[in-house]
Every structure is written in C-alpha cells, then in structure tokens.
Amino acid sequence: MHGWTGNMAIVDLSDERITVKKIDDQILQDYVGGRGLGVKIYFDLITPNIDPFSPENVLVFAVGPLTGVAPMSGRHVVVSKSPLTDTIFDSNAGGFWGKELHYAGFDALVIKGEADEPRYLRISDGEIALEDATSLWGLNVDEVTGKLQKYGSVACIGRAGEKGVLYANIMNDLTHTAGRGGLGAIMGKKKLKGIVVQGTQKPEIADLEAYKVALKEMVRLLEASPPVNKGLRVFGTSMLYDIVNYLEVMPTNNYQRSHFEGGSQLSGDYIIEHYSIESHGCWGCPINCKKRDKERGIELPEYETIWAFGPNLENGDYEKIVEANVKCNRYGLDTITAGSTIALYREITGEDYLDRIQEIGEGKVLTEGARIVAMKHNATKKSMDIKGLELPGYDPRGLYGQALSYATSNRGGCHLRAYLVAPEIIGKPKLIHRLNPADKPGLVVIFQNLSAAVDSLVLCKFTTFAMGEVEYSKLLSAVTGVHYRSEDILRFGERIYNLERLFNVQAGIGGEEDTLPPRIFEGENALSREIFQEMLREYYEFRGWKDGIPTDETLRKLGISQ
Amino acid sequence: MHGWTGNMAIVDLSDERITVKKIDDQILQDYVGGRGLGVKIYFDLITPNIDPFSPENVLVFAVGPLTGVAPMSGRHVVVSKSPLTDTIFDSNAGGFWGKELHYAGFDALVIKGEADEPRYLRISDGEIALEDATSLWGLNVDEVTGKLQKYGSVACIGRAGEKGVLYANIMNDLTHTAGRGGLGAIMGKKKLKGIVVQGTQKPEIADLEAYKVALKEMVRLLEASPPVNKGLRVFGTSMLYDIVNYLEVMPTNNYQRSHFEGGSQLSGDYIIEHYSIESHGCWGCPINCKKRDKERGIELPEYETIWAFGPNLENGDYEKIVEANVKCNRYGLDTITAGSTIALYREITGEDYLDRIQEIGEGKVLTEGARIVAMKHNATKKSMDIKGLELPGYDPRGLYGQALSYATSNRGGCHLRAYLVAPEIIGKPKLIHRLNPADKPGLVVIFQNLSAAVDSLVLCKFTTFAMGEVEYSKLLSAVTGVHYRSEDILRFGERIYNLERLFNVQAGIGGEEDTLPPRIFEGENALSREIFQEMLREYYEFRGWKDGIPTDETLRKLGISQ
C-alpha cells in the first residue's frame, strides 16, 4: 500500500508522553483518511457521552492518501466531539498544514490530556516535541503565526480559543480555518496554543503511469469547468452572492426574509471592480479561490462571511464585513456562527455587535452561539440552528435539498456535509429542481456519502464542480495501489456517515434532532412540514435507518461493529 | 430573432400543392425546434384519434435553431403518430440532412396526403419540387441514396418502409436513422420514397461574441470529458458493452437473464483490436462516434444493435451482428425492435431469424413488432414492450431510473427520452445509485425534460456527458438573441413533455400504460411492484398529473391550451 504513511502520533498533554503507532491497514482501506480516518480513530478511542472539555477527550488531526500529492489536496481534518453541538464533529481546513503533516510521516495526530501550562507542539519530519508556550498565551493568530512560522506551517488558536468561545476555530497558515463547531475551544482547554509542522518526505505513488493519466483527466476537467475557471478563479466564493440573491434564497435579517435589497456592494462583480485583487490558495491548487486586497494586504471575506455579516445583519457596507472578517481570523472565530448569533441578539434586543466582534473574541459576550443565547433570552424559536450549529447562507425554504441535508447532517446546520450548492444553485454537475421533493431523499444520501468521501481523500469540495466518482476512484487507486471502483467511493462515504451517526446516537442525539428551526416552517414562504417529513421518512428508508438510527443490518452491511 | 428561419413548408402529396408558411414567433420561442416544434405543429394539425396510415395523417420534419450552427447539432427530428405504438412519436436522426434543411431556409417540413404514384421530394434552398420516383420504388436505402445524392443529402425509406413493416425507419445519409416507431412505414404508405435536400444559407447568429464564449466553453467541456474523449471517440457506443454486462443489467435471451457469458467478441476492446476502424459522424461533430470497418467499407453496429442481435439472441458471433446490421440499414429496419421481435419469436418457437432478416425487410414475417406477434401467439406476457415499443438493452430490474423512465416515456420503451444511461451507468454528470428508488421520481422528470429540450435545440444527447443547462442556455441565447436562463431549458422541455402526454391521453393512452412488461416484475431479480408503484405515484405528483394525465392547472402553468 502506498500514499498512506501508516503512522499515527499520540501526544498526551497530561504526562507529556509522545508515542507513534501503526494504523491497521484495513482501517486505512475502509476509512481512507481525513474525515473518515479521524472519525474512526476518535470513535475507537472515546466514549460517546464524554464531556468535550474533559481531559479524556481527544482531538484527532488527519490527512488522506492524496494530501500533498494530487492538486487541490492541501487540506486536513480535525475531529472531536463539539462543545457547540455535542455531536461528533469534523472540521475541515485548507492551507499547507496538512501537506506538512503528511510529509512529516503521519496520517493522523491524536492530542489527549490537558497541559498544566501553555504548550505548543513542534513536529519536524519524524520528530515531535512539546514546547513551552507561556509567551504565546494571550496572543492572537497573526501574532502566534508570526512567531512560529520559522519552524513550519502553523495551526493555532487565538484568544477566542483560550477563552473557551464555543465557536473558536483552529486557524492555520494565518487565514485558513478548521471552522464551525468550536474545536479551537478544546485546544484552549487543553492549553495547547499551536502545532507547527514541517515535513520533507513526499509519499510514494503506487502506479505512476496510472496516476499521470488520472491527473491529466482531473486537470482537463477542472480547466473546462466554468464555475472553476470563470467563477472561483476570478471571484472566489463571492461569485455566489448574485445568484443566491436572485433566486431569493438569501437569508436576510436572521432568516426573517429571503432577499436582500441593499447589497449592491456585496456582489463578486462589485468587489473585483473596486478592489485590487490578489488570488491565493491552498497547497497545490490550480484555482486559488482565496482573494486578498493587494494594497492593504488583507484577506477578503468568503461568501459565507459576506452573507453572515451582510444580509443576515441587513448590512450592505462591504468594508464593515472585511473588517469583521479580519477580526474573526485574528481571534479565531467562526464567522457563520458569529454572524448568526449577532443576528439573533440583534433581533431580540436591537443591539448590533458587528462593529464589536473583539468583545466576542475576548470571551465577554455571545460566546455560546445562537442556541444557548436564545435559550437564555427565552427565544429558542428565533435561533437558526440545527443540533446547535447555526445555518449558513442558503435558505432551505427555497432549496429542498439543502433543507433535508441540513436537517440530517451529523454535525448540524451545515452546507458542506452534502454540497448541494453545486446542483441546486450552480447547476453542477447537473441542475436539479430546487422545489421538487421527489428526488431529494436519494440525492441527499448520495451527496452526503460523496462529501464524506471527498473529505477523506482529502480533496477540496470544489473538485465536485468538475470531477465525479469515476475520476476520484482512479486517482485514489493509482496513488494507493488499492483498487477502488467508482461505487466504492460512495460506499466508504456511506460507512463514514453511518459511523458518525452511530456515535451521535450513542451520545443521545437521534432522529428527533433531524429537523429545521421552527422559523423555516412558518410564514409566507414556509417549507411545508408535511413535505419535509415525507422527505425525511424516505431518507431514513434509503439510509436503512429507523427513526434516524442505523439498524443493525445496515451497520453489519457496512462492516461497522458497535 | 435569429437562428430560426421562421419558415415551414407544407407538401400535400394528394394534390401536389406546396406552400410555405411563417411560424408564429411565440411558438418558436416556446417550443424552440426539432422535437418541440415538430410536436407542436403536429398537435395543432392532427386529431389524436387519427389512423397513422390515413392520408390525413402528416409527417413533420423539424430542425432547431442550433442545427448546422453549433457543434454536435447535425440532427433532425421526425414527428407523427406511430403505427407501432399509436402514441405521438418523435424520431431523432443524426447525419447531414437536418443541416441541409435548415440551410435551405426551413425550420419544419410537413408532409400530408398520399400520392397516387411513387414520388420523391427535392428541396434546393427555397425551391421545393415533387418528382417521379417510379424507378426508385422497390430499391433499398443504399441504392436510392446512390441515385439521389447528387442533389443533396438523402433521407429515404428502403423496402421495409414500402412494405409497411411497423418498425421501418427513415434512413438518411446512408447509415443515419430516424428509428424506432415505424415512421418509415408512414412514408411508404404515402408513397414518398425520399426527400433530398440541399441548402446554402447558414442561419445568422444574434450575438457572435457571446456565441464564441459559449462555443469555447462547450468545446472545452467536451474535450475534457472522459466518456467523450476516451469512450465515444475511440470505441463509439460499443464502449457500453463491458460495463453493462459487468453491472449485470445486460438483458439476455429476451430478458430471461441479465448477464451474458458468451460475449467476448462484443466488447469495445475486442472490436478495436480486431478491426481496422475508421471513425465518422454527423455534421459538425468533434467526436465521430460512428465506426466503420475500413477494409470492407461497412458500418459497424452501435451498442443497441450489438445487444439486440447479441445477448438478446444468445449470440456471441460479432460478424453475424455486423451482417444483420448492414441488412437493417439497407432495408430500413429498426434494429432494437427487430432483435426484440426475433428474440420473442425465438423464445416461443425456437426459430431464430437472425440470419434471415431480409425476410422481415421484405415484409414477409414478424413485421408487426413484438407486441402484436406475442398477441397472435397468445404469449403477451413474453413481449418486452411498453406501449408497443420494445425495450432497449439496459435491464430496468437493475436500473430503477431506467425502469421509471421507460414506463413513463410518451413513446414507450425508450432509453433516450430520459438519458439515464449517463448517470446510472457511466456516472455522468454524476453517479447515482441504480437501486435507490428515493431519488428516481424527481430525477426522471428532470432528465425527461432535459432530453426533450436537447432534442429541440437540436443537439446530440452525448453533449450531456459534458454540458448542462447552464451551457445550453448560453448557446441558445447567443444564437437566437432570445434570453433563456438555465431553468428555462428544463421549462420548455417540460412543456413539450406535457404536450406529448396530452396528445396520448386524447388518443386514449393514459396512465394505465405507464408500466413495464410483466417479466420485469417476476423471477429472481424482479423489480418489486410496490417500489415501482410508489416511484410512479411520486412521479405523477411531481409532474402535476393525476393518474398519468396532466391536470388543467399543470397545462395552464405551462401555457398549453387544450
């Protein structure tokens, strides 16, 4: 077997013991890498009812056999139980850090225990050392990165992670984000400020000839795909703004409306006309979807952030969003949850924290996300979360696939656990009907399985604008030397999805939380509860789940032992 | 408006009157061309309960605004009521004939009445003349083409059409086929032997700059798509043989099994290794999926023909299939219906007509297709037809999308009315799960609407391996100057599909014929009737049909007046 290093490093912060273990070949073949491998390792180590902040909880960092090998593979995954959602949680980041870990000789890195004093971890090829981080404690992401980057690629937390903000990110390479469920707060609780990695050993490819053919196919498909070569390359994800608003699925003012009138500054066209744009991206990326303002050298926000701090707060001032985004990156804050929590609080109290995000980063206000903030204000119906994770910027009332995928996501209100933005909004790989419930149950299952697979290779989800299971299977087979058929890609994705679900069920989170916020079922453009329930019923049926719980037979077929 | 000529020629064979009419702009915009325009013109001219062979029946030949303009547009459509199925029927042919008709200044050509003596029609730019065809009567396709091709591109019938074989094709450019429902027999009944066309006026493009951009996108996507650049270009449709057999959806021995063991000669690999292949194709095609044997200069069979005369007759001798195919092309016989009818007769009697196809072409035996042959032998359960049209070579027992699309096709057992071979077998634009009923109702509707749209542009269905609604809308808008959004592509497809259905309903063919042959629901690998009925129920619901009949509201929304 090639591509995999087969190594897992385990760092215990309590007693500072560092060990390296071999990972079972069968686990690598069945769960591949990244999200799949991380979830499997986590599942095998942890009791589901664990408190996310307890020293016994672990963080698993994982890469896949394609990481640092194929184009668009500069990604890694962090898995733990989220303090925001209490579900199993995989957080997916781009950048350079994953490639360094892979080249340092590891498929996975497990962080356990809790340090007495601040520490950072330094990995240089096979060598791993815990270092004193007292002087780094209290610094933000830009400062920590500045101090450590001489040793390699830096993943770290800012002050938000130290302060236990429930949506603190782990940031790497300054602006890349392992975002959403607050795994940065777990790092903070463990007093691990950062992990700096440098690696020099590129994994070998099993069948170089087959790889070259697969690579050529991949590059040709990417270069031919208009959303890639015209959209992401030019505008980044801000390309989405106009079409989402045009389709009237732009959540506005905490989801009270679905269209924003004051956003002329927020469209991709406006931005590239008014800013001097410099593109950059992750390791080995031919697209470079990230954009920065060349003159000021500051990062420009992604679509989700534009939405969260724009329409969702009825704000049409782009510069305010740029500023809020810079702050979130420095403190290490998730912009979707930040925007959604601010929007909720604004709806309840009229007070807007958009200009005062540093107060959140400092752990002073709104640190617990929308669900808990709403509970405290006796306004649970106004929180736009699922399983504790706030919804992103695509209104499920006008996107039935998103609706079902949000509701059934193992980590809560997430657009990336089945990347239906591609077929429902962009029309890739195929335009589907947004308001047709008749194909959604099956498609959501397929896209969830595919997303789990892509997150495990690891490749960027934007490859789905151009590639499909056929191409993924060829790349993976060529690199590893293990034969994967196109249907195997969906199959191991299904295995991962079921294992995650099993963890949640054992943690007490079953089908009753597979739903949407009440607001989605109310008002003028409400999603019908009957339609939703019927989609959900069919979804469970095809998943082989009863009331949201995988049956023994389903688990057995997938080779999952409980 | 550009792209359309706006002209329809009407040729009355009874009194030899030839008139040219303008087509209403709104009809062109709403039904676009090809299949849509042909169906609309036919619907407005004909009473649904007409006898297909009566002089009052008409044949409509139609092209679309892209015909002869964009690559892969060398296609035309023939519409009438089929004598084989008694449904409305659109027959779709490649080649050069459509481009010539468009360049001659016509979007549509209507043939009505019945000649006393054999005639052929000659069109040269705007000039149209009926000519004596006495000396051509009794000749086969190769002979007629040889005699008329000096005047242009030749569409004609062979002896099968003259003899009224219910699955006689209209052949054009020697080996291109307006196949399936026996529209060639209608031409024969009308004593019209052929139509030869020459045109020199290329339609103007409304927005040349936008067209160039859309064209570049189309070419890049096609060149990047592996099923196009590696599959069709090298193997032609014979690329399908191995994968269909591997997936065990290869109907064998009149659908009594789903896997064929003796087909080592029938795979694309075998064929390109053992024959000296010459590729050719339709007008303006960058793929050239048709293959001929260079040494002998004879056409090699398509996948459907390989299946129909191979596995379906338990025949593994490729040369026998080549020979049968050549005969079918000469006589003008549909190979799927021929193979299926021979398979049925073989099952009932043990007698195999594979080597005696000329007897069918001469109108002596098995001329009525499987359904009627089975009725005459008291073996209706053994006929593998839907609405009278025999199933093609993809077993619906292992392909739930195909199952539903076959059953609900307006022309009967057809794989091209929703080209699900692409997603269910090839994995383009996206691999879907073959045995998952949960996404099929919605997807079948979308793919049926898309197929109707592509048949109306007119483009080749193989463009769907690479292009989607976004690219189609850009091409169509650029050529015509009428703004079509991507969702409009599916919308006019839906309009066409409903108009066809309305015709069938008025002709007495409603939801009760939306089913599959009994054999599909029986035996070891049977499709469950419950699953099928549930898919059908949901399909109707999403179509806005009651018991298979479009509701008044559905028709009103689509702008169809009854």
Short mmCIF file of C-alpha atoms in Angstrom, two decimals, chain B residues 137-497:
data_model
loop_
_atom_site.label_atom_id
_atom_site.label_comp_id
_atom_site.label_asym_id
_atom_site.label_seq_id
_atom_site.Cartn_x
_atom_site.Cartn_y
_atom_site.Cartn_z
CA TRP B 137 -39.69 2.12 -55.88
CA GLY B 138 -38.52 -1.30 -54.79
CA LEU B 139 -34.98 -0.16 -54.15
CA ASN B 140 -33.23 -0.29 -50.85
CA VAL B 141 -31.63 2.60 -48.98
CA ASP B 142 -28.13 2.24 -50.38
CA GLU B 143 -29.49 2.17 -53.94
CA VAL B 144 -31.84 5.14 -53.55
CA THR B 145 -29.13 7.15 -51.86
CA GLY B 146 -26.71 6.32 -54.65
CA LYS B 147 -29.14 7.65 -57.23
CA LEU B 148 -30.25 10.83 -55.45
CA GLN B 149 -27.21 12.03 -53.57
CA LYS B 150 -26.06 14.18 -56.45
CA TYR B 151 -28.94 16.51 -55.47
CA GLY B 152 -28.04 16.75 -51.82
CA SER B 153 -28.49 14.88 -48.58
CA VAL B 154 -30.90 11.96 -48.95
CA ALA B 155 -33.49 10.78 -46.42
CA CYS B 156 -35.43 7.80 -47.72
CA ILE B 157 -37.10 4.50 -46.98
CA GLY B 158 -35.98 1.05 -48.04
CA ARG B 159 -38.19 -1.88 -48.94
CA ALA B 160 -39.30 -2.29 -45.32
CA GLY B 161 -40.97 1.13 -45.44
CA GLU B 162 -42.67 0.32 -48.74
CA LYS B 163 -43.98 -2.95 -47.33
CA GLY B 164 -45.39 -1.27 -44.24
CA VAL B 165 -43.18 -3.00 -41.71
CA LEU B 166 -44.29 -1.37 -38.46
CA TYR B 167 -40.72 -0.61 -37.45
CA ALA B 168 -39.42 0.69 -40.75
CA ASN B 169 -37.01 3.59 -40.38
CA ILE B 170 -36.44 6.71 -42.40
CA MET B 171 -32.73 6.50 -43.20
CA ASN B 172 -30.60 9.48 -44.14
CA ASP B 173 -27.06 9.82 -45.40
CA LEU B 174 -26.94 6.00 -45.80
CA THR B 175 -26.40 4.94 -42.18
CA HIS B 176 -28.15 7.59 -40.10
CA THR B 177 -31.51 6.60 -38.76
CA ALA B 178 -34.78 8.20 -37.76
CA GLY B 179 -35.57 5.00 -35.95
CA ARG B 180 -37.94 3.17 -33.65
CA GLY B 181 -41.70 3.82 -34.12
CA GLY B 182 -42.01 2.94 -37.81
CA LEU B 183 -42.40 6.39 -39.32
CA GLY B 184 -40.79 4.91 -42.44
CA ALA B 185 -43.95 2.86 -42.93
CA ILE B 186 -45.98 6.07 -42.97
CA MET B 187 -43.69 7.43 -45.68
CA GLY B 188 -44.22 4.18 -47.57
CA LYS B 189 -47.99 4.42 -47.23
CA LYS B 190 -47.83 7.96 -48.58
CA LYS B 191 -45.71 6.63 -51.47
CA LEU B 192 -42.97 9.12 -50.68
CA LYS B 193 -39.70 7.30 -51.33
CA GLY B 194 -37.32 10.02 -50.26
CA ILE B 195 -36.51 13.64 -49.59
CA VAL B 196 -33.30 15.10 -50.96
CA VAL B 197 -32.22 18.49 -49.65
CA GLN B 198 -29.52 20.96 -50.40
CA GLY B 199 -29.13 24.32 -48.64
CA THR B 200 -26.52 27.03 -48.77
CA GLN B 201 -27.78 29.74 -46.40
CA LYS B 202 -26.26 29.45 -42.97
CA PRO B 203 -28.56 31.00 -40.35
CA GLU B 204 -27.24 34.16 -38.74
CA ILE B 205 -26.15 34.26 -35.13
CA ALA B 206 -27.67 37.01 -32.98
CA ASP B 207 -24.73 37.69 -30.68
CA LEU B 208 -21.50 36.46 -32.19
CA GLU B 209 -19.29 37.45 -29.26
CA ALA B 210 -21.49 35.65 -26.73
CA TYR B 211 -21.66 32.68 -29.09
CA LYS B 212 -17.87 32.45 -29.28
CA VAL B 213 -17.64 32.37 -25.50
CA ALA B 214 -20.36 29.71 -25.22
CA LEU B 215 -18.76 27.69 -28.01
CA LYS B 216 -15.36 27.76 -26.37
CA GLU B 217 -16.92 26.56 -23.13
CA MET B 218 -18.73 23.75 -24.95
CA VAL B 219 -15.60 22.57 -26.73
CA ARG B 220 -13.51 22.65 -23.57
CA LEU B 221 -16.08 20.69 -21.61
CA LEU B 222 -16.44 18.09 -24.35
CA GLU B 223 -12.71 17.66 -24.77
CA ALA B 224 -12.27 17.24 -21.01
CA SER B 225 -14.99 14.63 -20.58
CA PRO B 226 -13.56 11.10 -20.44
CA PRO B 227 -16.67 9.33 -21.81
CA VAL B 228 -16.37 11.62 -24.82
CA ASN B 229 -12.65 11.82 -25.47
CA LYS B 230 -11.76 8.30 -24.36
CA GLY B 231 -15.04 6.44 -24.79
CA LEU B 232 -17.10 7.53 -27.77
CA ARG B 233 -14.23 8.83 -29.84
CA VAL B 234 -12.33 5.55 -29.61
CA PHE B 235 -14.98 2.86 -29.25
CA GLY B 236 -18.22 4.52 -30.24
CA THR B 237 -21.20 3.30 -28.25
CA SER B 238 -19.70 -0.19 -28.06
CA MET B 239 -17.85 1.27 -25.04
CA LEU B 240 -21.01 0.41 -23.11
CA TYR B 241 -20.91 -3.35 -23.61
CA ASP B 242 -18.46 -4.33 -20.87
CA ILE B 243 -19.84 -2.09 -18.16
CA VAL B 244 -23.47 -3.03 -18.83
CA ASN B 245 -22.59 -6.71 -18.66
CA TYR B 246 -20.39 -6.20 -15.60
CA LEU B 247 -23.24 -4.48 -13.77
CA GLU B 248 -25.49 -7.43 -14.70
CA VAL B 249 -28.01 -5.27 -16.46
CA MET B 250 -27.45 -6.90 -19.87
CA PRO B 251 -30.82 -8.26 -20.98
CA THR B 252 -30.16 -11.74 -22.29
CA ASN B 253 -32.37 -14.17 -24.24
CA ASN B 254 -35.42 -11.91 -24.43
CA TYR B 255 -34.88 -10.58 -20.92
CA GLN B 256 -34.87 -14.02 -19.33
CA ARG B 257 -31.49 -13.27 -17.76
CA SER B 258 -29.43 -10.15 -17.04
CA HIS B 259 -25.90 -11.29 -17.82
CA PHE B 260 -24.40 -12.79 -20.98
CA GLU B 261 -21.47 -15.15 -20.69
CA GLY B 262 -20.61 -15.64 -24.37
CA GLY B 263 -19.88 -12.10 -25.43
CA SER B 264 -16.09 -11.87 -25.53
CA GLN B 265 -16.28 -10.65 -29.15
CA LEU B 266 -18.82 -7.98 -28.36
CA SER B 267 -16.81 -5.62 -26.19
CA GLY B 268 -15.41 -2.37 -27.45
CA ASP B 269 -11.89 -3.57 -26.68
CA TYR B 270 -12.26 -6.66 -28.85
CA ILE B 271 -13.68 -4.69 -31.73
CA ILE B 272 -10.97 -2.06 -31.90
CA GLU B 273 -8.31 -4.76 -31.59
CA HIS B 274 -9.69 -6.95 -34.35
CA TYR B 275 -10.97 -4.46 -36.87
CA SER B 276 -9.37 -1.67 -38.75
CA ILE B 277 -11.58 1.12 -37.50
CA GLU B 278 -12.49 4.29 -39.32
CA SER B 279 -14.46 6.89 -37.37
CA HIS B 280 -17.11 9.10 -38.86
CA GLY B 281 -20.02 11.14 -37.62
CA CYS B 282 -22.67 13.73 -38.14
CA TRP B 283 -22.27 17.26 -39.42
CA GLY B 284 -20.01 19.37 -37.22
CA CYS B 285 -19.10 16.65 -34.77
CA PRO B 286 -15.78 16.72 -32.91
CA ILE B 287 -16.32 13.15 -31.63
CA ASN B 288 -17.25 10.97 -34.59
CA CYS B 289 -18.77 8.14 -32.58
CA LYS B 290 -19.76 6.08 -35.61
CA LYS B 291 -17.30 3.38 -36.64
CA ARG B 292 -16.85 1.52 -39.87
CA ASP B 293 -14.64 -1.35 -40.95
CA LYS B 294 -12.10 0.40 -43.16
CA GLU B 295 -11.15 -2.67 -45.17
CA ARG B 296 -14.63 -3.67 -46.20
CA GLY B 297 -16.08 -0.17 -46.01
CA ILE B 298 -19.06 -1.35 -44.00
CA GLU B 299 -20.70 0.19 -41.00
CA LEU B 300 -20.13 -1.41 -37.60
CA PRO B 301 -23.09 -1.72 -35.23
CA GLU B 302 -23.94 0.56 -32.32
CA TYR B 303 -24.28 -0.76 -28.78
CA GLU B 304 -28.07 -1.17 -29.06
CA THR B 305 -27.68 -3.30 -32.15
CA ILE B 306 -24.88 -5.36 -30.62
CA TRP B 307 -27.20 -6.04 -27.70
CA ALA B 308 -30.33 -6.70 -29.77
CA PHE B 309 -28.65 -9.23 -32.08
CA GLY B 310 -26.10 -10.42 -29.49
CA PRO B 311 -27.01 -11.18 -25.87
CA ASN B 312 -30.71 -10.84 -26.53
CA LEU B 313 -30.46 -13.73 -29.03
CA GLU B 314 -27.70 -15.51 -27.08
CA ASN B 315 -25.41 -14.84 -30.00
CA GLY B 316 -21.73 -14.10 -29.36
CA ASP B 317 -20.68 -14.01 -33.02
CA TYR B 318 -19.89 -10.38 -33.80
CA GLU B 319 -19.75 -10.90 -37.57
CA LYS B 320 -23.36 -12.11 -37.58
CA ILE B 321 -24.35 -8.86 -35.88
CA VAL B 322 -22.38 -6.80 -38.40
CA GLU B 323 -24.19 -8.57 -41.22
CA ALA B 324 -27.64 -8.20 -39.66
CA ASN B 325 -26.96 -4.52 -39.06
CA VAL B 326 -25.97 -3.94 -42.69
CA LYS B 327 -29.21 -5.58 -43.80
CA CYS B 328 -31.28 -3.47 -41.42
CA ASN B 329 -29.66 -0.31 -42.73
CA ARG B 330 -30.33 -1.35 -46.33
CA TYR B 331 -33.96 -2.33 -45.82
CA GLY B 332 -34.50 0.48 -43.33
CA LEU B 333 -35.36 -1.57 -40.26
CA ASP B 334 -35.12 -0.64 -36.60
CA THR B 335 -32.55 -2.97 -35.03
CA ILE B 336 -33.89 -2.87 -31.46
CA THR B 337 -37.41 -3.81 -32.46
CA ALA B 338 -36.10 -6.35 -34.98
CA GLY B 339 -33.90 -8.00 -32.35
CA SER B 340 -36.59 -7.95 -29.72
CA THR B 341 -39.22 -9.39 -32.05
CA ILE B 342 -36.85 -12.12 -33.23
CA ALA B 343 -35.98 -12.88 -29.57
CA LEU B 344 -39.62 -13.18 -28.66
CA TYR B 345 -40.37 -15.46 -31.61
CA ARG B 346 -37.30 -17.49 -30.80
CA GLU B 347 -38.48 -17.95 -27.23
CA ILE B 348 -41.93 -19.04 -28.36
CA THR B 349 -40.97 -21.25 -31.31
CA GLY B 350 -37.24 -21.93 -31.04
CA GLU B 351 -36.83 -20.49 -34.52
CA ASP B 352 -34.15 -17.78 -34.94
CA TYR B 353 -34.50 -15.19 -37.71
CA LEU B 354 -31.14 -13.51 -37.09
CA ASP B 355 -29.73 -14.85 -40.36
CA ARG B 356 -32.96 -14.18 -42.24
CA ILE B 357 -33.58 -10.51 -41.59
CA GLN B 358 -34.15 -9.87 -45.28
CA GLU B 359 -37.44 -11.79 -44.93
CA ILE B 360 -38.56 -9.17 -42.39
CA GLY B 361 -37.32 -6.37 -44.65
CA GLU B 362 -39.38 -7.83 -47.48
CA GLY B 363 -42.44 -7.67 -45.26
CA LYS B 364 -42.92 -11.42 -45.07
CA VAL B 365 -42.56 -12.23 -41.36
CA LEU B 366 -42.55 -10.60 -37.94
CA THR B 367 -43.43 -7.25 -39.48
CA GLU B 368 -45.62 -6.04 -36.64
CA GLY B 369 -43.20 -5.93 -33.71
CA ALA B 370 -43.16 -7.91 -30.51
CA ARG B 371 -46.47 -6.85 -29.01
CA ILE B 372 -48.64 -7.98 -31.94
CA VAL B 373 -46.55 -11.08 -32.66
CA ALA B 374 -46.95 -12.07 -29.00
CA MET B 375 -50.70 -11.46 -29.11
CA LYS B 376 -51.02 -13.68 -32.16
CA HIS B 377 -49.16 -16.45 -30.32
CA ASN B 378 -51.13 -15.99 -27.12
CA ALA B 379 -47.92 -15.01 -25.34
CA THR B 380 -48.42 -11.36 -24.47
CA LYS B 381 -46.52 -11.79 -21.21
CA LYS B 382 -43.38 -12.58 -23.15
CA SER B 383 -43.34 -9.39 -25.18
CA MET B 384 -40.78 -6.95 -23.81
CA ASP B 385 -42.56 -3.81 -24.93
CA ILE B 386 -44.06 -0.73 -23.30
CA LYS B 387 -46.90 0.96 -25.17
CA GLY B 388 -45.87 -1.23 -28.10
CA LEU B 389 -42.25 -0.08 -28.24
CA GLU B 390 -39.70 -2.77 -27.42
CA LEU B 391 -37.23 -2.14 -24.59
CA PRO B 392 -33.57 -1.40 -25.37
CA GLY B 393 -30.50 -3.09 -23.87
CA TYR B 394 -30.42 -1.83 -20.27
CA ASP B 395 -32.27 -4.05 -17.83
CA PRO B 396 -34.67 -1.99 -15.69
CA ARG B 397 -34.61 -4.67 -12.97
CA GLY B 398 -31.15 -3.38 -12.06
CA LEU B 399 -31.68 0.27 -13.03
CA TYR B 400 -34.58 1.87 -11.20
CA GLY B 401 -34.24 5.17 -13.02
CA GLN B 402 -34.44 3.46 -16.39
CA ALA B 403 -37.40 1.46 -15.10
CA LEU B 404 -39.40 4.56 -14.29
CA SER B 405 -38.30 6.41 -17.40
CA TYR B 406 -39.20 3.50 -19.68
CA ALA B 407 -42.63 3.22 -18.08
CA THR B 408 -43.45 6.92 -18.31
CA SER B 409 -41.95 7.59 -21.73
CA ASN B 410 -44.52 9.10 -24.07
CA ARG B 411 -43.31 6.92 -26.93
CA GLY B 412 -42.90 3.66 -24.99
CA GLY B 413 -39.89 1.56 -24.02
CA CYS B 414 -37.14 4.03 -24.79
CA HIS B 415 -33.79 4.83 -23.16
CA LEU B 416 -33.45 8.18 -24.90
CA ARG B 417 -36.49 10.01 -23.54
CA ALA B 418 -34.53 10.46 -20.29
CA TYR B 419 -30.95 9.58 -20.98
CA LEU B 420 -30.28 7.90 -17.63
CA VAL B 421 -27.58 5.69 -19.12
CA ALA B 422 -25.32 8.67 -18.37
CA PRO B 423 -25.87 8.95 -14.57
CA GLU B 424 -26.87 5.35 -13.81
CA ILE B 425 -24.21 3.54 -15.82
CA ILE B 426 -21.47 5.94 -16.89
CA GLY B 427 -21.62 8.19 -13.82
CA LYS B 428 -22.02 11.44 -15.78
CA PRO B 429 -22.81 14.13 -14.91
CA LYS B 430 -22.91 12.32 -11.52
CA LEU B 431 -23.04 8.70 -10.46
CA ILE B 432 -26.40 7.87 -8.93
CA HIS B 433 -27.42 4.73 -7.09
CA ARG B 434 -29.05 2.30 -9.52
CA LEU B 435 -31.20 0.58 -6.92
CA ASN B 436 -32.35 3.56 -4.90
CA PRO B 437 -35.98 4.49 -5.52
CA ALA B 438 -35.67 7.61 -3.32
CA ASP B 439 -34.28 9.95 -5.95
CA LYS B 440 -35.72 8.49 -9.12
CA PRO B 441 -39.12 10.20 -9.46
CA GLY B 442 -37.62 13.68 -9.41
CA LEU B 443 -34.59 12.79 -11.47
CA VAL B 444 -36.60 11.06 -14.16
CA VAL B 445 -38.75 14.18 -14.54
CA ILE B 446 -35.67 16.37 -14.83
CA PHE B 447 -33.91 14.08 -17.28
CA GLN B 448 -37.05 13.69 -19.39
CA ASN B 449 -37.45 17.46 -19.54
CA LEU B 450 -33.77 17.89 -20.35
CA SER B 451 -33.91 15.25 -23.08
CA ALA B 452 -36.93 16.94 -24.65
CA ALA B 453 -35.02 20.23 -24.57
CA VAL B 454 -31.82 18.84 -26.11
CA ASP B 455 -33.92 17.13 -28.81
CA SER B 456 -35.35 20.54 -29.59
CA LEU B 457 -32.19 22.65 -29.81
CA VAL B 458 -31.33 20.27 -31.69
CA LEU B 459 -28.14 18.85 -30.13
CA CYS B 460 -26.82 15.34 -29.71
CA LYS B 461 -27.61 13.70 -26.35
CA PHE B 462 -23.96 12.84 -25.92
CA THR B 463 -23.42 16.51 -25.13
CA THR B 464 -24.95 15.66 -21.73
CA PHE B 465 -21.72 13.79 -20.88
CA ALA B 466 -20.10 17.20 -20.63
CA MET B 467 -22.63 20.03 -20.76
CA GLY B 468 -25.55 21.09 -18.63
CA GLU B 469 -28.46 23.51 -18.67
CA VAL B 470 -26.17 26.45 -18.00
CA GLU B 471 -24.17 25.86 -21.17
CA TYR B 472 -27.24 25.02 -23.28
CA SER B 473 -28.94 28.24 -22.24
CA LYS B 474 -25.90 30.30 -23.16
CA LEU B 475 -25.61 28.73 -26.60
CA LEU B 476 -29.31 29.07 -27.34
CA SER B 477 -29.47 32.66 -26.13
CA ALA B 478 -26.41 33.67 -28.13
CA VAL B 479 -27.68 32.11 -31.37
CA THR B 480 -31.30 33.28 -31.14
CA GLY B 481 -30.96 36.57 -29.30
CA VAL B 482 -33.82 35.44 -27.05
CA HIS B 483 -32.77 35.28 -23.41
CA TYR B 484 -33.09 31.78 -21.96
CA ARG B 485 -32.00 31.15 -18.37
CA SER B 486 -30.72 27.74 -17.38
CA GLU B 487 -34.04 26.87 -15.74
CA ASP B 488 -35.86 27.84 -18.95
CA ILE B 489 -34.17 24.90 -20.66
CA LEU B 490 -35.90 22.47 -18.31
CA ARG B 491 -39.07 24.52 -18.54
CA PHE B 492 -39.59 24.25 -22.27
CA GLY B 493 -38.64 20.60 -22.04
CA GLU B 494 -41.44 20.19 -19.52
CA ARG B 495 -43.86 21.99 -21.81
CA ILE B 496 -43.01 19.61 -24.66
CA TYR B 497 -43.31 16.55 -22.46
#
